[in-house]
Each structure stands twice: as C-alpha cells, then as structure tokens.
PDB file of C-alpha atoms in Angstrom:
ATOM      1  CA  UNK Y1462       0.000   0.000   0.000  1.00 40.00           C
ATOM      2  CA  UNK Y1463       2.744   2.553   0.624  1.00 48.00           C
ATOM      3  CA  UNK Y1464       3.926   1.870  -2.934  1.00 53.00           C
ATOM      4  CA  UNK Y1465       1.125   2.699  -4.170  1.00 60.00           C
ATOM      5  CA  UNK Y1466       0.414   5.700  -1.605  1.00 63.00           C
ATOM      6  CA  UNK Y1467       3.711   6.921  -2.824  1.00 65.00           C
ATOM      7  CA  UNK Y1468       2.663   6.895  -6.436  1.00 69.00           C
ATOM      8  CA  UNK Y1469      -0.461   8.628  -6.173  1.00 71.00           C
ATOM      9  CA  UNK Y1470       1.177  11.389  -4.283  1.00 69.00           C
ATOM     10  CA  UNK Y1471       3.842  11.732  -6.349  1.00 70.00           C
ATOM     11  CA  UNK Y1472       1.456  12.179  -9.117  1.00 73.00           C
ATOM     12  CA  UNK Y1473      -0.478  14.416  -7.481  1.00 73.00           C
ATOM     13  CA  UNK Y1474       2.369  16.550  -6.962  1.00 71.00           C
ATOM     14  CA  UNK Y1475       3.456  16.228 -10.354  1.00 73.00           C
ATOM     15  CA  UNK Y1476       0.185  17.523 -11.498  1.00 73.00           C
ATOM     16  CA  UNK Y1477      -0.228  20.280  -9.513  1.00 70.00           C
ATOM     17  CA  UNK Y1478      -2.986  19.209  -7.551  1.00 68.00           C
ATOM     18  CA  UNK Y1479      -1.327  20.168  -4.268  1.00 66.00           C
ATOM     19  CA  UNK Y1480      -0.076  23.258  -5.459  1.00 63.00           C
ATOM     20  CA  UNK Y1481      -3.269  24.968  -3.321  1.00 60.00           C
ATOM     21  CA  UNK Y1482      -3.225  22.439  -0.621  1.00 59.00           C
ATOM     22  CA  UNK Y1483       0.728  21.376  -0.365  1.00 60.00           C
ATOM     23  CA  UNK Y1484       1.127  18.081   1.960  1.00 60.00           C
ATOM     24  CA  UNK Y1485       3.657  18.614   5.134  1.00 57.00           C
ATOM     25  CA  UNK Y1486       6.087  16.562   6.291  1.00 56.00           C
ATOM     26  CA  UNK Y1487       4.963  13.494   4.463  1.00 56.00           C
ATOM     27  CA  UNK Y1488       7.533  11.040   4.661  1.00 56.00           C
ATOM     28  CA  UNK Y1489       6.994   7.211   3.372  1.00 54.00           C
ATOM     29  CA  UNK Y1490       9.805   4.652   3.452  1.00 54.00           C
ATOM     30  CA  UNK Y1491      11.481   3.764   0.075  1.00 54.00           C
ATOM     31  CA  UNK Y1492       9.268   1.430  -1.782  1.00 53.00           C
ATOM     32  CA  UNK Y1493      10.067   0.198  -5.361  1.00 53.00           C
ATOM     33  CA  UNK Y1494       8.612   1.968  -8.244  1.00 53.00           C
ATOM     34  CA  UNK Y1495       5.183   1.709  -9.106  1.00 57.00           C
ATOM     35  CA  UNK Y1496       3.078   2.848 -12.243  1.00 57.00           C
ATOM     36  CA  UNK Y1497       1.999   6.342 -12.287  1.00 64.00           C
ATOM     37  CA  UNK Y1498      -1.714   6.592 -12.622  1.00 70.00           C
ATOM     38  CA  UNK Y1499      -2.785   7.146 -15.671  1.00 74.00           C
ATOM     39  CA  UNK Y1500      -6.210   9.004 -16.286  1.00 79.00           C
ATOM     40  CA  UNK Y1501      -7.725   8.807 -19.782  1.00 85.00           C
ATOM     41  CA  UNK Y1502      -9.771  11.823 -20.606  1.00 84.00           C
ATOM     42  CA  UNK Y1503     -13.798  11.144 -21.512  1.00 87.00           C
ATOM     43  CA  UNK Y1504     -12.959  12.600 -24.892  1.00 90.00           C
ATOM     44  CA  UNK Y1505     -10.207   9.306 -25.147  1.00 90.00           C
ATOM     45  CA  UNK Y1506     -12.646   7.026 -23.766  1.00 89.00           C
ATOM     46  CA  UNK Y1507     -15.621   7.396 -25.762  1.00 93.00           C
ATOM     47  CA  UNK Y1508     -12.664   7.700 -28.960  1.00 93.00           C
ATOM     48  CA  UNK Y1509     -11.819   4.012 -27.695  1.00 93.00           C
ATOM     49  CA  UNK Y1510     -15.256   2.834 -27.725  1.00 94.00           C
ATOM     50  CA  UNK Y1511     -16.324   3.999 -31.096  1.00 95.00           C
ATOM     51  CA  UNK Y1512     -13.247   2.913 -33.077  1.00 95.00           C
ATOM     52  CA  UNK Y1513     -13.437   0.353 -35.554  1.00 95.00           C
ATOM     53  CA  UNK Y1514     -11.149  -2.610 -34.310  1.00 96.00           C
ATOM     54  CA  UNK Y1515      -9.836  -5.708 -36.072  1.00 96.00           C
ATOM     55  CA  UNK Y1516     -12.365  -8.451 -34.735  1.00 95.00           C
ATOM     56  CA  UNK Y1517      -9.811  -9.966 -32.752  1.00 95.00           C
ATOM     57  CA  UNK Y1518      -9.297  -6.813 -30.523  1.00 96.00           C
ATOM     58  CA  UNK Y1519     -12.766  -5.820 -29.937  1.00 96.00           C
ATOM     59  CA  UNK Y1520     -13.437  -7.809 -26.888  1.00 96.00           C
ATOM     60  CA  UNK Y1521     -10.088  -6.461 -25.477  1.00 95.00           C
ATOM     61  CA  UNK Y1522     -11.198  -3.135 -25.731  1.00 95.00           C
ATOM     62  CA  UNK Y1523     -14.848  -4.066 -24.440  1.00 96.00           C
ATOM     63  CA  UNK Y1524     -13.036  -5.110 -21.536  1.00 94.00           C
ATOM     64  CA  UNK Y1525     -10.794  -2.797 -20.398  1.00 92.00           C
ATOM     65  CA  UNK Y1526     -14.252  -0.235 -20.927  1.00 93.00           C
ATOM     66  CA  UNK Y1527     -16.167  -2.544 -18.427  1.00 92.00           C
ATOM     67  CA  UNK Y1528     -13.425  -3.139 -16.074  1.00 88.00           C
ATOM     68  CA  UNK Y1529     -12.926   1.093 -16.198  1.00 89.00           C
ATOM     69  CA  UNK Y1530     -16.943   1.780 -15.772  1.00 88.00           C
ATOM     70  CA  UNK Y1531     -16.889  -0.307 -12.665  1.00 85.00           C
ATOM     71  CA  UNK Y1532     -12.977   0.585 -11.515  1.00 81.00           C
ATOM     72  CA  UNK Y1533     -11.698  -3.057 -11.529  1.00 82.00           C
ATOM     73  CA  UNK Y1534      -8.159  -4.276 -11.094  1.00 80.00           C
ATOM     74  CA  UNK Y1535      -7.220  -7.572 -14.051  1.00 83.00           C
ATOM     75  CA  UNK Y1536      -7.676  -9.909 -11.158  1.00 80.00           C
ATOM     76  CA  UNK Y1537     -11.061  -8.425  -9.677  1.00 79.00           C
ATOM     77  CA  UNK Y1538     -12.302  -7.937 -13.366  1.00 83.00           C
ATOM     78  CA  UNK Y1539     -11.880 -11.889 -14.161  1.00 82.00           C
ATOM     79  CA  UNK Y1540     -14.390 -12.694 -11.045  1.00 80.00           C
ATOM     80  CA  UNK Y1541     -16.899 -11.001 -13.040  1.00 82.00           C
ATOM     81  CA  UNK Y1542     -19.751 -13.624 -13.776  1.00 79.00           C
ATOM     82  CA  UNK Y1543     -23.401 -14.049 -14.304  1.00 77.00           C
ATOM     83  CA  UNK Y1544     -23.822 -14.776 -10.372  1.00 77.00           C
ATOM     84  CA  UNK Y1545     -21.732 -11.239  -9.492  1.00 78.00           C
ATOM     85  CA  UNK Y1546     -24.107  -9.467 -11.771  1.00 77.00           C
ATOM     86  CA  UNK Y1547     -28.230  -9.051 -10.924  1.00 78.00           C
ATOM     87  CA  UNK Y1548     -31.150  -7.082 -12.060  1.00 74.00           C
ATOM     88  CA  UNK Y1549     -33.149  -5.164  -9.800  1.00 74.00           C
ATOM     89  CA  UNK Y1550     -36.646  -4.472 -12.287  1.00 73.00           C
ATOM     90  CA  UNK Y1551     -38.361  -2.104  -9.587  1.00 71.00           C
ATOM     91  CA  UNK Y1552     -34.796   0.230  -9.897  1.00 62.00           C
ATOM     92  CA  UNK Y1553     -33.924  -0.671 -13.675  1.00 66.00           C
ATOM     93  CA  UNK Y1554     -30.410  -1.199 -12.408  1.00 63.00           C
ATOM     94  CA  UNK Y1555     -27.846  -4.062 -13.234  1.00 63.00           C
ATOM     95  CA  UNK Y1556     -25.391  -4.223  -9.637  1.00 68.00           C
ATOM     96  CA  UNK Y1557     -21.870  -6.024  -9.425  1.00 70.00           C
ATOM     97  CA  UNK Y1558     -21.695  -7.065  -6.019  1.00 68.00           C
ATOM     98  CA  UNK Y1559     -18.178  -9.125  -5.265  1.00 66.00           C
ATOM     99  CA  UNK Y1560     -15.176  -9.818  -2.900  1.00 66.00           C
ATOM    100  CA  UNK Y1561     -12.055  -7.884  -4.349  1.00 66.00           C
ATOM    101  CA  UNK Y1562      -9.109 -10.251  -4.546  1.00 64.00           C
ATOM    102  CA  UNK Y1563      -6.114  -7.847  -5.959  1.00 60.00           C
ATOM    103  CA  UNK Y1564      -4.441  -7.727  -2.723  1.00 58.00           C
ATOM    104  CA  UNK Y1565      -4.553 -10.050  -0.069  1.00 59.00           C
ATOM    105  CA  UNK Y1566      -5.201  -7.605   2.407  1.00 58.00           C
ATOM    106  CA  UNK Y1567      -8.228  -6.362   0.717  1.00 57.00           C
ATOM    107  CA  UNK Y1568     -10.060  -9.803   0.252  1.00 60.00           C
ATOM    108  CA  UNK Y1569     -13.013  -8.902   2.580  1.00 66.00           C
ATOM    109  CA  UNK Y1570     -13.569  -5.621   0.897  1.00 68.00           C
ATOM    110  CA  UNK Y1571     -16.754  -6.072  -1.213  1.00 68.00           C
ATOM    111  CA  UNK Y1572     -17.231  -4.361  -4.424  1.00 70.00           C
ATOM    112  CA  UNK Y1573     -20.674  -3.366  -5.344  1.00 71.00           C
ATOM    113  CA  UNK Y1574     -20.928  -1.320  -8.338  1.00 73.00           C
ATOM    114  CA  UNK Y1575     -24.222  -0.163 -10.513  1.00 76.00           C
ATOM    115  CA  UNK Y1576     -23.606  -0.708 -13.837  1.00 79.00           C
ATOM    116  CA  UNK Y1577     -23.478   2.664 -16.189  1.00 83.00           C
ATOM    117  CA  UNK Y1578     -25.089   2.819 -19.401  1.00 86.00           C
ATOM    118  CA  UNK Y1579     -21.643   1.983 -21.094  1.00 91.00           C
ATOM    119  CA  UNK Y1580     -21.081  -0.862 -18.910  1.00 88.00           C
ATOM    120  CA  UNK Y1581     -24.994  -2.162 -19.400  1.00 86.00           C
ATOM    121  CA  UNK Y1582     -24.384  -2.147 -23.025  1.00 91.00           C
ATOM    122  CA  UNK Y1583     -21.124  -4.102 -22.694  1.00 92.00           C
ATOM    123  CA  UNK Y1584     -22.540  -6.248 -20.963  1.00 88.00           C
ATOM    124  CA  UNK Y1585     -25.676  -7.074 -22.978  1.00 88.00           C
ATOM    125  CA  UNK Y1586     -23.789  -7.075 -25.882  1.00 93.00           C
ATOM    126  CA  UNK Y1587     -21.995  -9.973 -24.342  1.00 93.00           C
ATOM    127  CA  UNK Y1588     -25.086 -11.557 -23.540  1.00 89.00           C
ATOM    128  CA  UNK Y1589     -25.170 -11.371 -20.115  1.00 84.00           C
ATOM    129  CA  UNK Y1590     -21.429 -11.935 -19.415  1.00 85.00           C
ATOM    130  CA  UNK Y1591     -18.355  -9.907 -19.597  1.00 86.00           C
ATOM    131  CA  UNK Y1592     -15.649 -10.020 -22.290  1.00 91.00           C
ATOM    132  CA  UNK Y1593     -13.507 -12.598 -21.059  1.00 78.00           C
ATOM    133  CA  UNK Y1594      -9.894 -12.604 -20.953  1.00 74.00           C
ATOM    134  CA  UNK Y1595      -7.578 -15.537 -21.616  1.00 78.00           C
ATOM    135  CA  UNK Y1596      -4.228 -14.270 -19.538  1.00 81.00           C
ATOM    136  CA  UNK Y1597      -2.984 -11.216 -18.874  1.00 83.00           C
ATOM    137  CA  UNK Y1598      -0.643 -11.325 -21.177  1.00 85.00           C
ATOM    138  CA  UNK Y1599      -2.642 -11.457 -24.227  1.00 87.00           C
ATOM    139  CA  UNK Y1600      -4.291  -8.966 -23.034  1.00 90.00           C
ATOM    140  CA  UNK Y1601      -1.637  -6.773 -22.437  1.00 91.00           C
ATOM    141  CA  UNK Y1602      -0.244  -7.142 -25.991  1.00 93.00           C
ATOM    142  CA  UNK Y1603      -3.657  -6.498 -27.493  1.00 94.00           C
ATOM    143  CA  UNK Y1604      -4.069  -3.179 -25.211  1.00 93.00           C
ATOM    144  CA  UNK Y1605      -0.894  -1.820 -26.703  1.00 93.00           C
ATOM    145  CA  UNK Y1606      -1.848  -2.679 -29.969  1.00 96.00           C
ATOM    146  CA  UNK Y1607      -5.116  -1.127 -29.297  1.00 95.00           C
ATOM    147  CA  UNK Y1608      -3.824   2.167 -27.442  1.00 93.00           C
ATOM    148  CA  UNK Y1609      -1.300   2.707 -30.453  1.00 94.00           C
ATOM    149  CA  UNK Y1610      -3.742   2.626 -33.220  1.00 95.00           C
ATOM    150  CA  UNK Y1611      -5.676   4.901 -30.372  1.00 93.00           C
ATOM    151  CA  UNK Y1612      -2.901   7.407 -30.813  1.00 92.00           C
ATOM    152  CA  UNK Y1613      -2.220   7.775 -26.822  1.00 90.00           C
ATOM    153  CA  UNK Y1614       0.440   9.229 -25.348  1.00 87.00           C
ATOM    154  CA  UNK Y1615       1.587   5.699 -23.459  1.00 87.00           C
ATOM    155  CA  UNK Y1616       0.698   2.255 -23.624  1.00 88.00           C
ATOM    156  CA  UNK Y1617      -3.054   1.271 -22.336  1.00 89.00           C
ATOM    157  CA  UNK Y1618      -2.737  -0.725 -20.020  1.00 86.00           C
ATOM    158  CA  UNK Y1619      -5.260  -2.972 -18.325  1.00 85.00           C
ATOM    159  CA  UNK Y1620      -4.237  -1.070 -15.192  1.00 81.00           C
ATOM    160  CA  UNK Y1621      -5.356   1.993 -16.537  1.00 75.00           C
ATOM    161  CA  UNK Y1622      -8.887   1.564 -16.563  1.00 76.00           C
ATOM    162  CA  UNK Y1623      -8.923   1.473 -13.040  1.00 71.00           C
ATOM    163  CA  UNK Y1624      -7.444   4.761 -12.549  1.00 66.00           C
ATOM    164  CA  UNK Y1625      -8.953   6.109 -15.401  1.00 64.00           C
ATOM    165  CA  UNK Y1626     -12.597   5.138 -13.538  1.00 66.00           C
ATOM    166  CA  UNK Y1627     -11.406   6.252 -10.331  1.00 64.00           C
ATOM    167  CA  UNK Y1628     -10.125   9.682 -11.441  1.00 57.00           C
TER     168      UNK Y1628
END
C-alpha cells in the first residue's frame, strides 16, 4: 500500500494538484517503483469505444471499458460472472456485487458497483457476461496494440482503466 500511496502522491504533486493544498512533512519509506496513474480523458474514452477494431481486438477493448466503468483491477475484473451481476426491475439497475481479490489484504472488501449505461451495453452485448480474458498477457499485448492505433500518449494498459474510472 505505501507503494502505491507513494505513487499517487507523487502524481499528485506532479500535477499540480497540491499546489493549493501542499502536503507537510509526508515522509513514506522507500518502496520500489510503481506505475503512475494514468487518467484517460472522456474525450479518449468514448474515442476508444467507437473505433473500428480488427475483430480480434474488440473484446479487449470491451473489456478494459467494463473493467474502467466499474474501476476493476485484471484480477477483480476476471471474477466477473453471471452470479456477481443481478437485475433489480423495480430500480432498472444491473449491480456487481463481489469480494475484491487484488491484494490479499483487501479480500473482505466487497465491491458493489451499478452498472453505467456503457457498462450495461457491454454487458448485454456480451449476452449477459463480460468479455472474457484468456491471460494477462494477451491482453496486455492487445491493449498496446489497441492504445497505439488509439494514438495515446503511453501504452493502455489494463491497469489503466482502473485509474482512469477512479479519477
């Protein structure tokens, strides 16, 4: 955790976001170097879900949109089932409700999540089910691939969509 505490300060010195509200005498021991977060703008987002994608790459990119609509890490993401996901008719609303599993010290966090529109229509499309992933690997190779022909500034990441939701 103070890894990634580290990072997101860092970053949010870096951006200028304490610049009004500077953070004293914040010391954290040396931890090893983490990824920056990386926050895609709206205007990138909905850019990534209306480009036209080699076949193969489509559910790649239908994933890392679902797993940023409901701020998922790769390892929470592949828990994602028919059983995590239910329909409430009286509120119209689809709801993740999960244990996270990223970190071990988070396991008895649960993750509840309404689905967006976005996410709703991801998931529909998919009838029912989320755009599975075979390893992270794969999909790490087709997110680059993806975030190149995207024209972004660094390589997507599956990471990303996490920060990008959160932020």
């Amino acid at each position: 955790i103070v890894g990634h505490v580290g990072a997101v300060l860092s970053w949010a010195v870096a951006e200028g976001y304490l610049a009004e509200h500077p953070a004293r005498e914040v010391s954290l021991p040396a931890a090893p170097d983490t990824a920056q977060p990386y926050n895609l703008t709206g205007a990138e987002v909905d850019r990534l879900e209306k480009m036209d994608l080699p076949d193969h790459l489509i559910p790649y990119r239908d994933a890392w949109l679902l797993a940023r609509e409901l701020c998922l890490h790769h390892a929470d993401y592949l828990q994602l089932s028919r059983d995590t996901v239910t329909y409430n008719p009286a509120r119209e609303v689809y709801m993740v409700s999960m244990f996270r599993k990223k970190q071990r010290s988070g396991k008895k966090i649960r993750i509840i999540n309404v689905l967006s529109g976005r996410a709703r229509r991801i998931w529909e499309a998919y009838g029912g089910a989320a755009p599975r992933l075979e390893s992270y690997t794969s999909t790490r190779k087709a997110l680059a691939q993806i975030g190149q022909l995207a024209g972004l500034e660094r390589t997507l990441q599956f990471g990303h969509a996490r920060d990008s939701g959160i932020f």
